[in-house]
Structures are given as structure tokens and as C-alpha cells.
PDB file of C-alpha atoms in Angstrom:
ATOM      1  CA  UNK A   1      52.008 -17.895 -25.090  1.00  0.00           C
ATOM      2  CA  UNK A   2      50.855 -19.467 -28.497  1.00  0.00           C
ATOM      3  CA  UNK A   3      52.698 -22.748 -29.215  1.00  0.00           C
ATOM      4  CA  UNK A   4      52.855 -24.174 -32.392  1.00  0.00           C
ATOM      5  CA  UNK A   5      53.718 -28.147 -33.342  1.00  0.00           C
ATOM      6  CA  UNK A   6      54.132 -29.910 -36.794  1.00  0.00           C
ATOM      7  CA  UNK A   7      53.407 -33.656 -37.769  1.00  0.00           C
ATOM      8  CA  UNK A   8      53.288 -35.402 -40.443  1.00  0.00           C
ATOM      9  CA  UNK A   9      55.272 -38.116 -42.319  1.00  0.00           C
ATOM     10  CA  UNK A  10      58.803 -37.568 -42.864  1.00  0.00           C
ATOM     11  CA  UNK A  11      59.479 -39.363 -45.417  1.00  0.00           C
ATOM     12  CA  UNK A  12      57.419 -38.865 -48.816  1.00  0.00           C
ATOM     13  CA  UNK A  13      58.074 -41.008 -52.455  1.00  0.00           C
ATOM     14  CA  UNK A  14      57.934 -38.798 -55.509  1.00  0.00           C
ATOM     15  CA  UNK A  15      55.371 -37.689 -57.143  1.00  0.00           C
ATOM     16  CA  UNK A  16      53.392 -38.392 -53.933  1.00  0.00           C
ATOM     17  CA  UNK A  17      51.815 -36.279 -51.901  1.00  0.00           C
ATOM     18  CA  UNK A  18      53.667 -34.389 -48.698  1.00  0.00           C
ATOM     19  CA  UNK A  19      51.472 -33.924 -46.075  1.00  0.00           C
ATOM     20  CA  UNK A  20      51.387 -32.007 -42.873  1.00  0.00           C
ATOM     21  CA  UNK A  21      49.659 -30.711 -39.776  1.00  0.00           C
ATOM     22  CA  UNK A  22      50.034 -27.691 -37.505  1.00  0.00           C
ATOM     23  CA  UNK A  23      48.718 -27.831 -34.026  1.00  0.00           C
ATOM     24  CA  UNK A  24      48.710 -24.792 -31.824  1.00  0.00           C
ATOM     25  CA  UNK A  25      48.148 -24.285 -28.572  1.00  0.00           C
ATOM     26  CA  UNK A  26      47.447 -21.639 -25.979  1.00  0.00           C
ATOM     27  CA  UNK A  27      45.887 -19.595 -28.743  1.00  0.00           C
ATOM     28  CA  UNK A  28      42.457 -19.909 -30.186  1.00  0.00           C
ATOM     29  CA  UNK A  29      42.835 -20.277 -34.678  1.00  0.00           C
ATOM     30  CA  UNK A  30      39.123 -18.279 -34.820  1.00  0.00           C
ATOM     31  CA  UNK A  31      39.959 -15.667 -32.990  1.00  0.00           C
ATOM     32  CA  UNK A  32      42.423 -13.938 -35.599  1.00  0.00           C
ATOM     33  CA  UNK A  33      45.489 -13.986 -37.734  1.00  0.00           C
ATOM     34  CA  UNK A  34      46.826 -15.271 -40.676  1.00  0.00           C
ATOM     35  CA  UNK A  35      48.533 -18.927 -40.327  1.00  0.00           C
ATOM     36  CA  UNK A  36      51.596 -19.838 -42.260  1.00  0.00           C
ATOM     37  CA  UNK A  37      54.154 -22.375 -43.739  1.00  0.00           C
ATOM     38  CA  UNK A  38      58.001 -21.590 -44.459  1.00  0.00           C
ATOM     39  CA  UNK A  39      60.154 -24.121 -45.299  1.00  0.00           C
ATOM     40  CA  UNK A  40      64.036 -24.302 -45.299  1.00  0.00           C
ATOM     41  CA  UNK A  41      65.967 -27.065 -47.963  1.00  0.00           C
ATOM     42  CA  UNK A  42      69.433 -28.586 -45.777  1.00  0.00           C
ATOM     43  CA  UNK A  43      71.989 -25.821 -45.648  1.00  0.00           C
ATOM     44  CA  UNK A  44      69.616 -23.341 -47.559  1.00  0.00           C
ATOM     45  CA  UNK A  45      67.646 -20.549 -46.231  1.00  0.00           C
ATOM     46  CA  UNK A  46      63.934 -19.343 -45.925  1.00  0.00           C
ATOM     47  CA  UNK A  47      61.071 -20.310 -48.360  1.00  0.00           C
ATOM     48  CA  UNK A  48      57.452 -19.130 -47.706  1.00  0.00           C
ATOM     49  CA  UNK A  49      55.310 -21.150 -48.917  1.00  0.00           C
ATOM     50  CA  UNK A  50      51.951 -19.586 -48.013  1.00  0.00           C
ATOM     51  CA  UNK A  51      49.105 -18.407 -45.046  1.00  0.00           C
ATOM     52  CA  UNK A  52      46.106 -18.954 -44.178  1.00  0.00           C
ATOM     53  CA  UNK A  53      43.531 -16.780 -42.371  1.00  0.00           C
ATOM     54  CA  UNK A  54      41.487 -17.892 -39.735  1.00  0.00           C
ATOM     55  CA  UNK A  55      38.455 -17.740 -41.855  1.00  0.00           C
ATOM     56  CA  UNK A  56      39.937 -19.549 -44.965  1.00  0.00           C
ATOM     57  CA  UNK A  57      41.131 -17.168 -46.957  1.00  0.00           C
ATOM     58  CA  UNK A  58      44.339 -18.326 -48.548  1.00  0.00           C
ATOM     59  CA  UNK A  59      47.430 -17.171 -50.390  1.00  0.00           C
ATOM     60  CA  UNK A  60      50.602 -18.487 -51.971  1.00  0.00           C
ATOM     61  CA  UNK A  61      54.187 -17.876 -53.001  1.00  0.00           C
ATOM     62  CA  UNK A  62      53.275 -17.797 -56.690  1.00  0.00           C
ATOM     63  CA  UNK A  63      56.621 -20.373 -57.237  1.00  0.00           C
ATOM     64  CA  UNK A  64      54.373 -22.980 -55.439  1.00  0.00           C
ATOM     65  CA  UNK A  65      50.423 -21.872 -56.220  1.00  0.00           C
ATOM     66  CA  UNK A  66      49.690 -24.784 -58.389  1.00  0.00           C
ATOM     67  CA  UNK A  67      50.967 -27.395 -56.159  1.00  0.00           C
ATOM     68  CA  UNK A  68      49.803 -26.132 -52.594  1.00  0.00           C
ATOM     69  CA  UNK A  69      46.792 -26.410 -50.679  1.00  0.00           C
ATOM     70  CA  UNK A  70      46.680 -24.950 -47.000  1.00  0.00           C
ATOM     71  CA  UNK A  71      43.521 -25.726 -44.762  1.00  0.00           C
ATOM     72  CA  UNK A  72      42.459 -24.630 -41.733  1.00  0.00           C
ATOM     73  CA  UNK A  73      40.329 -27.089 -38.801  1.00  0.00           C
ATOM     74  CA  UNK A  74      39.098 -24.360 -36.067  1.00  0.00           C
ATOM     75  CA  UNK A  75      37.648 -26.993 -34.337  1.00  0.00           C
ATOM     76  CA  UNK A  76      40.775 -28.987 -34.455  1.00  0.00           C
ATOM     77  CA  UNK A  77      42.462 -25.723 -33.564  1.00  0.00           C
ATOM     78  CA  UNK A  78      45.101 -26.459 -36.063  1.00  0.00           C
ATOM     79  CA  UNK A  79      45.901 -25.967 -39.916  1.00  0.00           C
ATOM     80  CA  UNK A  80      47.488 -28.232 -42.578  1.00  0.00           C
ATOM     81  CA  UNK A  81      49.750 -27.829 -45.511  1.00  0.00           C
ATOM     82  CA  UNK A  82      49.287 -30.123 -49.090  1.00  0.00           C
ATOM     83  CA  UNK A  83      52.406 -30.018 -51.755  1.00  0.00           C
ATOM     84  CA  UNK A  84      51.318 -32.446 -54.710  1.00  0.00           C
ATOM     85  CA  UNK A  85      53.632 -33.590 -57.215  1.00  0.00           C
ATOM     86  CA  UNK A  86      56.705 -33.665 -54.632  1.00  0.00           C
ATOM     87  CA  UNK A  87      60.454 -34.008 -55.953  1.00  0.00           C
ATOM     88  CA  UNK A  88      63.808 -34.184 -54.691  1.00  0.00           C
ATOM     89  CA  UNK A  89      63.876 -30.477 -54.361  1.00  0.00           C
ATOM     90  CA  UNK A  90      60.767 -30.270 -52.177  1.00  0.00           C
ATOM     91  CA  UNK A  91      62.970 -31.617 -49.498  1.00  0.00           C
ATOM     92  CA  UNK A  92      63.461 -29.554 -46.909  1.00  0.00           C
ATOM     93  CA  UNK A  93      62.396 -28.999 -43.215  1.00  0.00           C
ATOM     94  CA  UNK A  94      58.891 -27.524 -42.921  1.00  0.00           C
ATOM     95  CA  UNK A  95      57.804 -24.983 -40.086  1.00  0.00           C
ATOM     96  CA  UNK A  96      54.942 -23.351 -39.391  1.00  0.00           C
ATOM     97  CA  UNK A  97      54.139 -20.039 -38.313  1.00  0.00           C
ATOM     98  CA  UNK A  98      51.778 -17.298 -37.066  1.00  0.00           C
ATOM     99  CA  UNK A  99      51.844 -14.824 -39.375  1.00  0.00           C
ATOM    100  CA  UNK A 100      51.095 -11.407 -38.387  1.00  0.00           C
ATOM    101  CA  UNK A 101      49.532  -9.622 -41.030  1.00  0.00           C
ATOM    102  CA  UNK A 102      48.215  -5.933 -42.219  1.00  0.00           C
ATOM    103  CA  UNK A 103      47.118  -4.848 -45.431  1.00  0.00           C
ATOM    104  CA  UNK A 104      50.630  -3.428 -46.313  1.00  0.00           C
ATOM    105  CA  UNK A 105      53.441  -5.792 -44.789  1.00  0.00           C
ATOM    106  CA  UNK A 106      53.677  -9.050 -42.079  1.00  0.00           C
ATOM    107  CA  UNK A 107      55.526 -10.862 -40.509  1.00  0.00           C
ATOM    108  CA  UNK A 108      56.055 -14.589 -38.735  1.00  0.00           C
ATOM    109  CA  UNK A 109      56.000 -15.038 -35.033  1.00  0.00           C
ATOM    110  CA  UNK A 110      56.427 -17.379 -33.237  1.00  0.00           C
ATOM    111  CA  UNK A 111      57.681 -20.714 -35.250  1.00  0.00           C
ATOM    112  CA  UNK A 112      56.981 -24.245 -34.277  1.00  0.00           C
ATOM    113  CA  UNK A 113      60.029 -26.448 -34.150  1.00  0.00           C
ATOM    114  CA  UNK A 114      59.981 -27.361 -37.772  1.00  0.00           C
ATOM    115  CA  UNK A 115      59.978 -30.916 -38.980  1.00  0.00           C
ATOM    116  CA  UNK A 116      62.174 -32.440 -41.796  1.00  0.00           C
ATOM    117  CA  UNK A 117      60.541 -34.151 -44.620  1.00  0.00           C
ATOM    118  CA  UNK A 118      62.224 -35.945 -47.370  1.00  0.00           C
ATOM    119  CA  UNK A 119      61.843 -37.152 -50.767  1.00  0.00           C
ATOM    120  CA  UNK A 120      62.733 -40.277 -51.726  1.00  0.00           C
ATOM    121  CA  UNK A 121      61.824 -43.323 -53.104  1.00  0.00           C
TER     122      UNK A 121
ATOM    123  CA  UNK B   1      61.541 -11.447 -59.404  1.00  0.00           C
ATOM    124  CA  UNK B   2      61.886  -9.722 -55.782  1.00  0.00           C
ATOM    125  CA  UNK B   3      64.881 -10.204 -54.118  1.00  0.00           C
ATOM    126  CA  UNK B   4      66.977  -9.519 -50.806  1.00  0.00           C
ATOM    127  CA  UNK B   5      70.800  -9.611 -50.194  1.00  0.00           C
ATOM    128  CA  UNK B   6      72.569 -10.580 -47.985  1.00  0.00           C
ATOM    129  CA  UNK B   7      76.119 -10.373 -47.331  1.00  0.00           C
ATOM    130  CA  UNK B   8      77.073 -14.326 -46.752  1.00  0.00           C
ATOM    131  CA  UNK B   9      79.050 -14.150 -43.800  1.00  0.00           C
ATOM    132  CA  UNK B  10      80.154 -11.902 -40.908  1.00  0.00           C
ATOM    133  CA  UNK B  11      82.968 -12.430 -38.630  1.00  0.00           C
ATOM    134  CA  UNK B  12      82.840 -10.250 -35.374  1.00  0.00           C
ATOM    135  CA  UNK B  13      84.793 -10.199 -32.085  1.00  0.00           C
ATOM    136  CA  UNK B  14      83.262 -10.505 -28.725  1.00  0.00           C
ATOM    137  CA  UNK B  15      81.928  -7.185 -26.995  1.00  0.00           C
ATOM    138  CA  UNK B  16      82.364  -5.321 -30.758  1.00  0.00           C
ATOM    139  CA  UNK B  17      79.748  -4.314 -33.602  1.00  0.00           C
ATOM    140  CA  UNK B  18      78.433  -6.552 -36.269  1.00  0.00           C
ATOM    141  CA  UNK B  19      76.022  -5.315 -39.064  1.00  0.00           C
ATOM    142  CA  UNK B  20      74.155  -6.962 -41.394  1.00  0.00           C
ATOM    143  CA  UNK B  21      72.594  -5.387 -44.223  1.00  0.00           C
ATOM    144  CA  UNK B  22      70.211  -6.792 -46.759  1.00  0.00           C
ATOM    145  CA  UNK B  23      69.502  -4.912 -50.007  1.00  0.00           C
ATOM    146  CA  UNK B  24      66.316  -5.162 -52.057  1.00  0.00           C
ATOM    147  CA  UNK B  25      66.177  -5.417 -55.029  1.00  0.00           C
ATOM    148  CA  UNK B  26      63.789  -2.182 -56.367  1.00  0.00           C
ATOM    149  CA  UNK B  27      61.481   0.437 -54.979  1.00  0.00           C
ATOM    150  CA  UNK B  28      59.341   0.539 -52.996  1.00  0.00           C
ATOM    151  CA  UNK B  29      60.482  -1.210 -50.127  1.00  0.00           C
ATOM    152  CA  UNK B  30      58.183  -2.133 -47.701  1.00  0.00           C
ATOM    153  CA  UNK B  31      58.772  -3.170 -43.912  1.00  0.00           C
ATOM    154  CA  UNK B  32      61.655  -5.682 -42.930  1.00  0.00           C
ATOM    155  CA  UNK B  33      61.954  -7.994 -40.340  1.00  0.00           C
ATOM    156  CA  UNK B  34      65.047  -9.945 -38.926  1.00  0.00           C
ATOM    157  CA  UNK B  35      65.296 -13.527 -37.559  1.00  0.00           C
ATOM    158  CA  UNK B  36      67.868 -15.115 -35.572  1.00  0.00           C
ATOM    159  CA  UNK B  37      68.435 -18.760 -36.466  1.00  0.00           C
ATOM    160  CA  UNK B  38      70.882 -20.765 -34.269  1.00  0.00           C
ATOM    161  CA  UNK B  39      71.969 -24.588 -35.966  1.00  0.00           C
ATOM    162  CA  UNK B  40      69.153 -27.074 -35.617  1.00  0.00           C
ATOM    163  CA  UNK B  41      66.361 -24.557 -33.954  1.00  0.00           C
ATOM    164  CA  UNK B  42      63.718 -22.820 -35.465  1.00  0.00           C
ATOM    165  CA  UNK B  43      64.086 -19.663 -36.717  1.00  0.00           C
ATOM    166  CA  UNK B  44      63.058 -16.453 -33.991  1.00  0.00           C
ATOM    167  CA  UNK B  45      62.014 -13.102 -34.433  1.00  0.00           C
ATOM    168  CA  UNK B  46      64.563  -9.764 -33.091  1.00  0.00           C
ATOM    169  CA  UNK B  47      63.215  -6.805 -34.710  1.00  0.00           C
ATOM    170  CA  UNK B  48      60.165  -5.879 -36.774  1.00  0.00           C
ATOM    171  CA  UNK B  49      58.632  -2.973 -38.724  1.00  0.00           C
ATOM    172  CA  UNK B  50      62.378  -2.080 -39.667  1.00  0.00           C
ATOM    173  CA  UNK B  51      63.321  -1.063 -35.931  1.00  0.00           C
ATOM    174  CA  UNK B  52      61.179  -1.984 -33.560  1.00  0.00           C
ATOM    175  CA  UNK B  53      62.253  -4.731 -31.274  1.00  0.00           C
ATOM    176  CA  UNK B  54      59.934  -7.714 -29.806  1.00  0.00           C
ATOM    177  CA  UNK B  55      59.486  -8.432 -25.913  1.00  0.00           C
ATOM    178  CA  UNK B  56      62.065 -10.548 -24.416  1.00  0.00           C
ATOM    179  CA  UNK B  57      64.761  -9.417 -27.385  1.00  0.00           C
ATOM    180  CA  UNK B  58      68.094  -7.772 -25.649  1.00  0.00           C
ATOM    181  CA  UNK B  59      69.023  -3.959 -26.637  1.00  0.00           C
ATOM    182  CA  UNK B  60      71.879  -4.959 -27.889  1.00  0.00           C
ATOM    183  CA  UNK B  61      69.584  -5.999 -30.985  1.00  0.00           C
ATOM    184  CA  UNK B  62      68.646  -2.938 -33.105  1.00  0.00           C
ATOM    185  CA  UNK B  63      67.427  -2.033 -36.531  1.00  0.00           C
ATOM    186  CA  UNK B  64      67.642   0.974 -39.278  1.00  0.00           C
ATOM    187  CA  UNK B  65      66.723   1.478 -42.989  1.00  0.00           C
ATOM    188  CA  UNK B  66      68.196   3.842 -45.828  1.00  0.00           C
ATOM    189  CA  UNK B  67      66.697   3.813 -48.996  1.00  0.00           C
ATOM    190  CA  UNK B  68      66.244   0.162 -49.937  1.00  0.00           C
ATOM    191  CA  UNK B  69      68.691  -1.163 -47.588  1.00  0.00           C
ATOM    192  CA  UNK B  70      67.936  -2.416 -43.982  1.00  0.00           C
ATOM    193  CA  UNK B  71      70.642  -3.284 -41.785  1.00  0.00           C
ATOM    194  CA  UNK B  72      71.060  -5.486 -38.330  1.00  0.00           C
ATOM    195  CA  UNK B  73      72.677  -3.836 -35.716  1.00  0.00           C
ATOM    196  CA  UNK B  74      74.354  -6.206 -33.143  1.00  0.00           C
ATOM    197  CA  UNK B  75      76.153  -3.717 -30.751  1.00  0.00           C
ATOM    198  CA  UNK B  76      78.496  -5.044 -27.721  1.00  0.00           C
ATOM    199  CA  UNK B  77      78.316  -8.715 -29.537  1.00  0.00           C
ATOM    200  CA  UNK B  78      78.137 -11.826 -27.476  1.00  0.00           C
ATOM    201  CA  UNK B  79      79.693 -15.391 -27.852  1.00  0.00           C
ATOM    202  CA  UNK B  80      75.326 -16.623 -27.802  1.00  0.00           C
ATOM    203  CA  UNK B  81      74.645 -14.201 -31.217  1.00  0.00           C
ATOM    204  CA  UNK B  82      76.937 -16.500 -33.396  1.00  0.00           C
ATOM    205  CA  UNK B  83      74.050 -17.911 -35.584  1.00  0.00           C
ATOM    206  CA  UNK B  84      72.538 -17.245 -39.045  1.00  0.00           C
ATOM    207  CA  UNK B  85      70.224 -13.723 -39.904  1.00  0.00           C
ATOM    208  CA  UNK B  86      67.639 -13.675 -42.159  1.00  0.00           C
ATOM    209  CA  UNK B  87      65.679 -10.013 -43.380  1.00  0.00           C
ATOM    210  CA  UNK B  88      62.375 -10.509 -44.532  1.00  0.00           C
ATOM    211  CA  UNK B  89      59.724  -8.085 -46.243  1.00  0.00           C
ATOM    212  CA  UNK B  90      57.477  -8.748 -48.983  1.00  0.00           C
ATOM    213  CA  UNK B  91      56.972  -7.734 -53.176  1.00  0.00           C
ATOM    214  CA  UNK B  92      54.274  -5.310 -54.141  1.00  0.00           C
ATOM    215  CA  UNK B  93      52.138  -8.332 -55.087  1.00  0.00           C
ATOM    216  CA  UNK B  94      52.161  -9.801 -51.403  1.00  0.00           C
ATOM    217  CA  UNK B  95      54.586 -12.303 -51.798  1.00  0.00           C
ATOM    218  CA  UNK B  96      56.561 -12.771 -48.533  1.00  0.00           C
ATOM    219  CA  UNK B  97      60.565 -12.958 -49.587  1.00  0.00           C
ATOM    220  CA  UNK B  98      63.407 -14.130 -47.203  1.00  0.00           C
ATOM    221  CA  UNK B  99      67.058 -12.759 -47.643  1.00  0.00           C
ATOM    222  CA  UNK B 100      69.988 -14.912 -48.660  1.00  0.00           C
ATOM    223  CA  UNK B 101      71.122 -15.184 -45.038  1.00  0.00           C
ATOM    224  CA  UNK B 102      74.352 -14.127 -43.121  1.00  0.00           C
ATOM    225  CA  UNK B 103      76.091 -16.702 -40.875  1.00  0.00           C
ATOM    226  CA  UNK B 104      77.450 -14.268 -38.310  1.00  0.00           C
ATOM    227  CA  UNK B 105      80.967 -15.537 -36.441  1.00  0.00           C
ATOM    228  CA  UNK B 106      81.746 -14.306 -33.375  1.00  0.00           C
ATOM    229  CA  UNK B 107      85.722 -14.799 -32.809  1.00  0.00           C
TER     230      UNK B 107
END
């Protein structure tokens, strides 16, 4: 069953940079799917943040468009998530997802663990 | 923009019902989906497409929808469903919305 893992530093200064990885397992990234990132401030709920499809294609929460990049690595089987211009409010503890996707609705299963980034200086 | 409410919190005693509803904001309303999130764990999938309900996911989990309200059925609750519910669907532009969340009790 398809595993998925975040890395990535957890501690980012403002204005910096927050970056992070995805790696999943027990699923191949080429064969299908969308890929995505949610991420969840302390005490606060659910933000997506955007999804990637195996091939490249791309698309973001427009709150968050001009700040996010999301890449994928097939060969790396994994995919990674850029937020520029971080701030006090991008902190927050960032999961990715598989994102199950039609052209009229979708969904997120399963989640990796989630990992808890914060901005500070 | 698109939203989805939530009542905040839900108190329910063992082996009763709890529902959760979460209310969008305008038409159309497309599919929800509801995730169980206990404290400190990653969020996990119980029902999809409005009403149907993953592998592995007891029957005590159901869904429904009305209009442009979806609601979480818990029936014959259980001390291990205290945790926080999130619906989910998505805007006409494709933009994937969470609800506000429900913390659901069970006392």
C-alpha cells in the first residue's frame, strides 16, 4: 500500500525559502495520479496548497499561486514543494498527499505523517 | 470566496449518534469527502463521493447530502471516534477547500 514520507528543514528564517520533499513508496509516481500538499497552521485546520500530476502538470490554491512551486522527480519517485517569501503565518505542519483526481471533483488519500516547519528568525 | 461550515464542536455519548454537517457556501456543490484527524496524526480518509465509504473504514461511518449540506453520520459512537472531522470538496474553479472542522467529544 502506497506510503508517503516528508523531509525537509524544520526550521526556515523569513523571507527565506521553505523547502520540502515527498518520498513515496510502494507506488510507482509515473504510473498515475495527481500528487499533493496540504498544510495545517498549530490548532488550525486544513489548507491545500496544491498537486501535481505525474507528468508535471501543476495547480494551485490561488491564495498561494505566486509563491509556490511543486515538482515532481519520477526517477527519484518522489515530489517536492517550494513556498518563497515565507512569514510567520506560513508556519504550520506540512503533509503530503495522493490526490485522487477526475475532471469534476478529488480527493486526498492516503497522507504521509506530516512534518512541522517553522518560521523564525 | 468558497467556503464550508462546520459546526465547531460535538459532544456525543458512547454507543449514541453524532452528526456533523458542513454547509457550503453556494450552488453547485460538488462531491464531499470526510477525514478523521486524531491529535498529533495525520489526517485519514472515512467516506468519499458524499457516501461512499473506503476499505478498512467501520459501518458505523456513513455519509448523506441535501442540497448544499453534507453531513457525517457516526452511528453507535465509540470512545476511539473522539477526534477532529474535516469535509472537503472543491469551488467551480478547481480549488480544493477544507471545512472549518468539528472536534467531536465522546462523553
Amino acid at each position: 500500500q502506497v506510503q508517503l514520507q516528508e523531509s525537509g528543514p524544520g526550521l526556515v528564517k523569513p523571507s527565506e525559502t521553505l523547502s520540502l520533499t515527498c518520498a513515496v513508496s510502494s507506488y510507482s509516481i509515473s504510473s498515475g495520479y495527481y500528487w499533493g500538499w496540504i498544510r495545517q497552521p498549530p490548532g488550525k485546520g486544513l489548507e491545500w496548497i496544491g498537486s501535481i500530476y505525474h507528468s508535471g502538470g501543476t495547480y494551485y490554491n490561488p491564495s498561494l499561486k505566486s509563491r509556490v512551486t511543486i515538482s515532481v522527480d519520477t526517477s527519484k519517485n518522489q515530489f517536492s514543494l517550494k513556498l518563497s517569501s515565507v512569514t510567520a503565518a506560513d508556519t504550520a505542519v506540512y503533509y503530503c498527499a495522493r490526490h485522487i483526481a477526475t475532471a469534476v471533483t478529488g480527493w486526498f488519500d492516503p497522507w504521509g505523517q506530516g512534518t512541522l516547519v517553522t518560521v523564525s528568525s | 470566496s468558497y467556503g464550508l461550515t462546520q459546526p465547531p464542536s460535538v459532544s456525543v455519548s458512547p454507543g449514541q449518534t453524532a452528526r456533523i454537517t458542513c454547509s457550503a457556501d453556494a450552488l453547485p456543490k460538488q462531491y464531499a469527502y470526510w477525514y478523521q484527524q486524531k491529535p498529533g496524526q495525520a489526517p485519514v480518509l472515512v467516506i468519499y463521493k458524499d457516501n461512499e465509504r473506503p476499505s478498512g473504514i467501520p459501518e458505523r461511518f456513513s455519509g448523506s447530502s441535501s442540497g448544499t449540506t453534507v453531513t457525517l453520520t457516526i452511528s453507535g459512537v465509540q470512545a476511539e471516534d473522539e477526534a477532529d472531522y474535516y469535509c472537503q470538496s472543491a469551488d467551480s474553479s478547481g480549488t480544493y477547500v477544507f471545512g472549518t472542522g468539528t472536534k467531536v467529544t465522546v462523553v
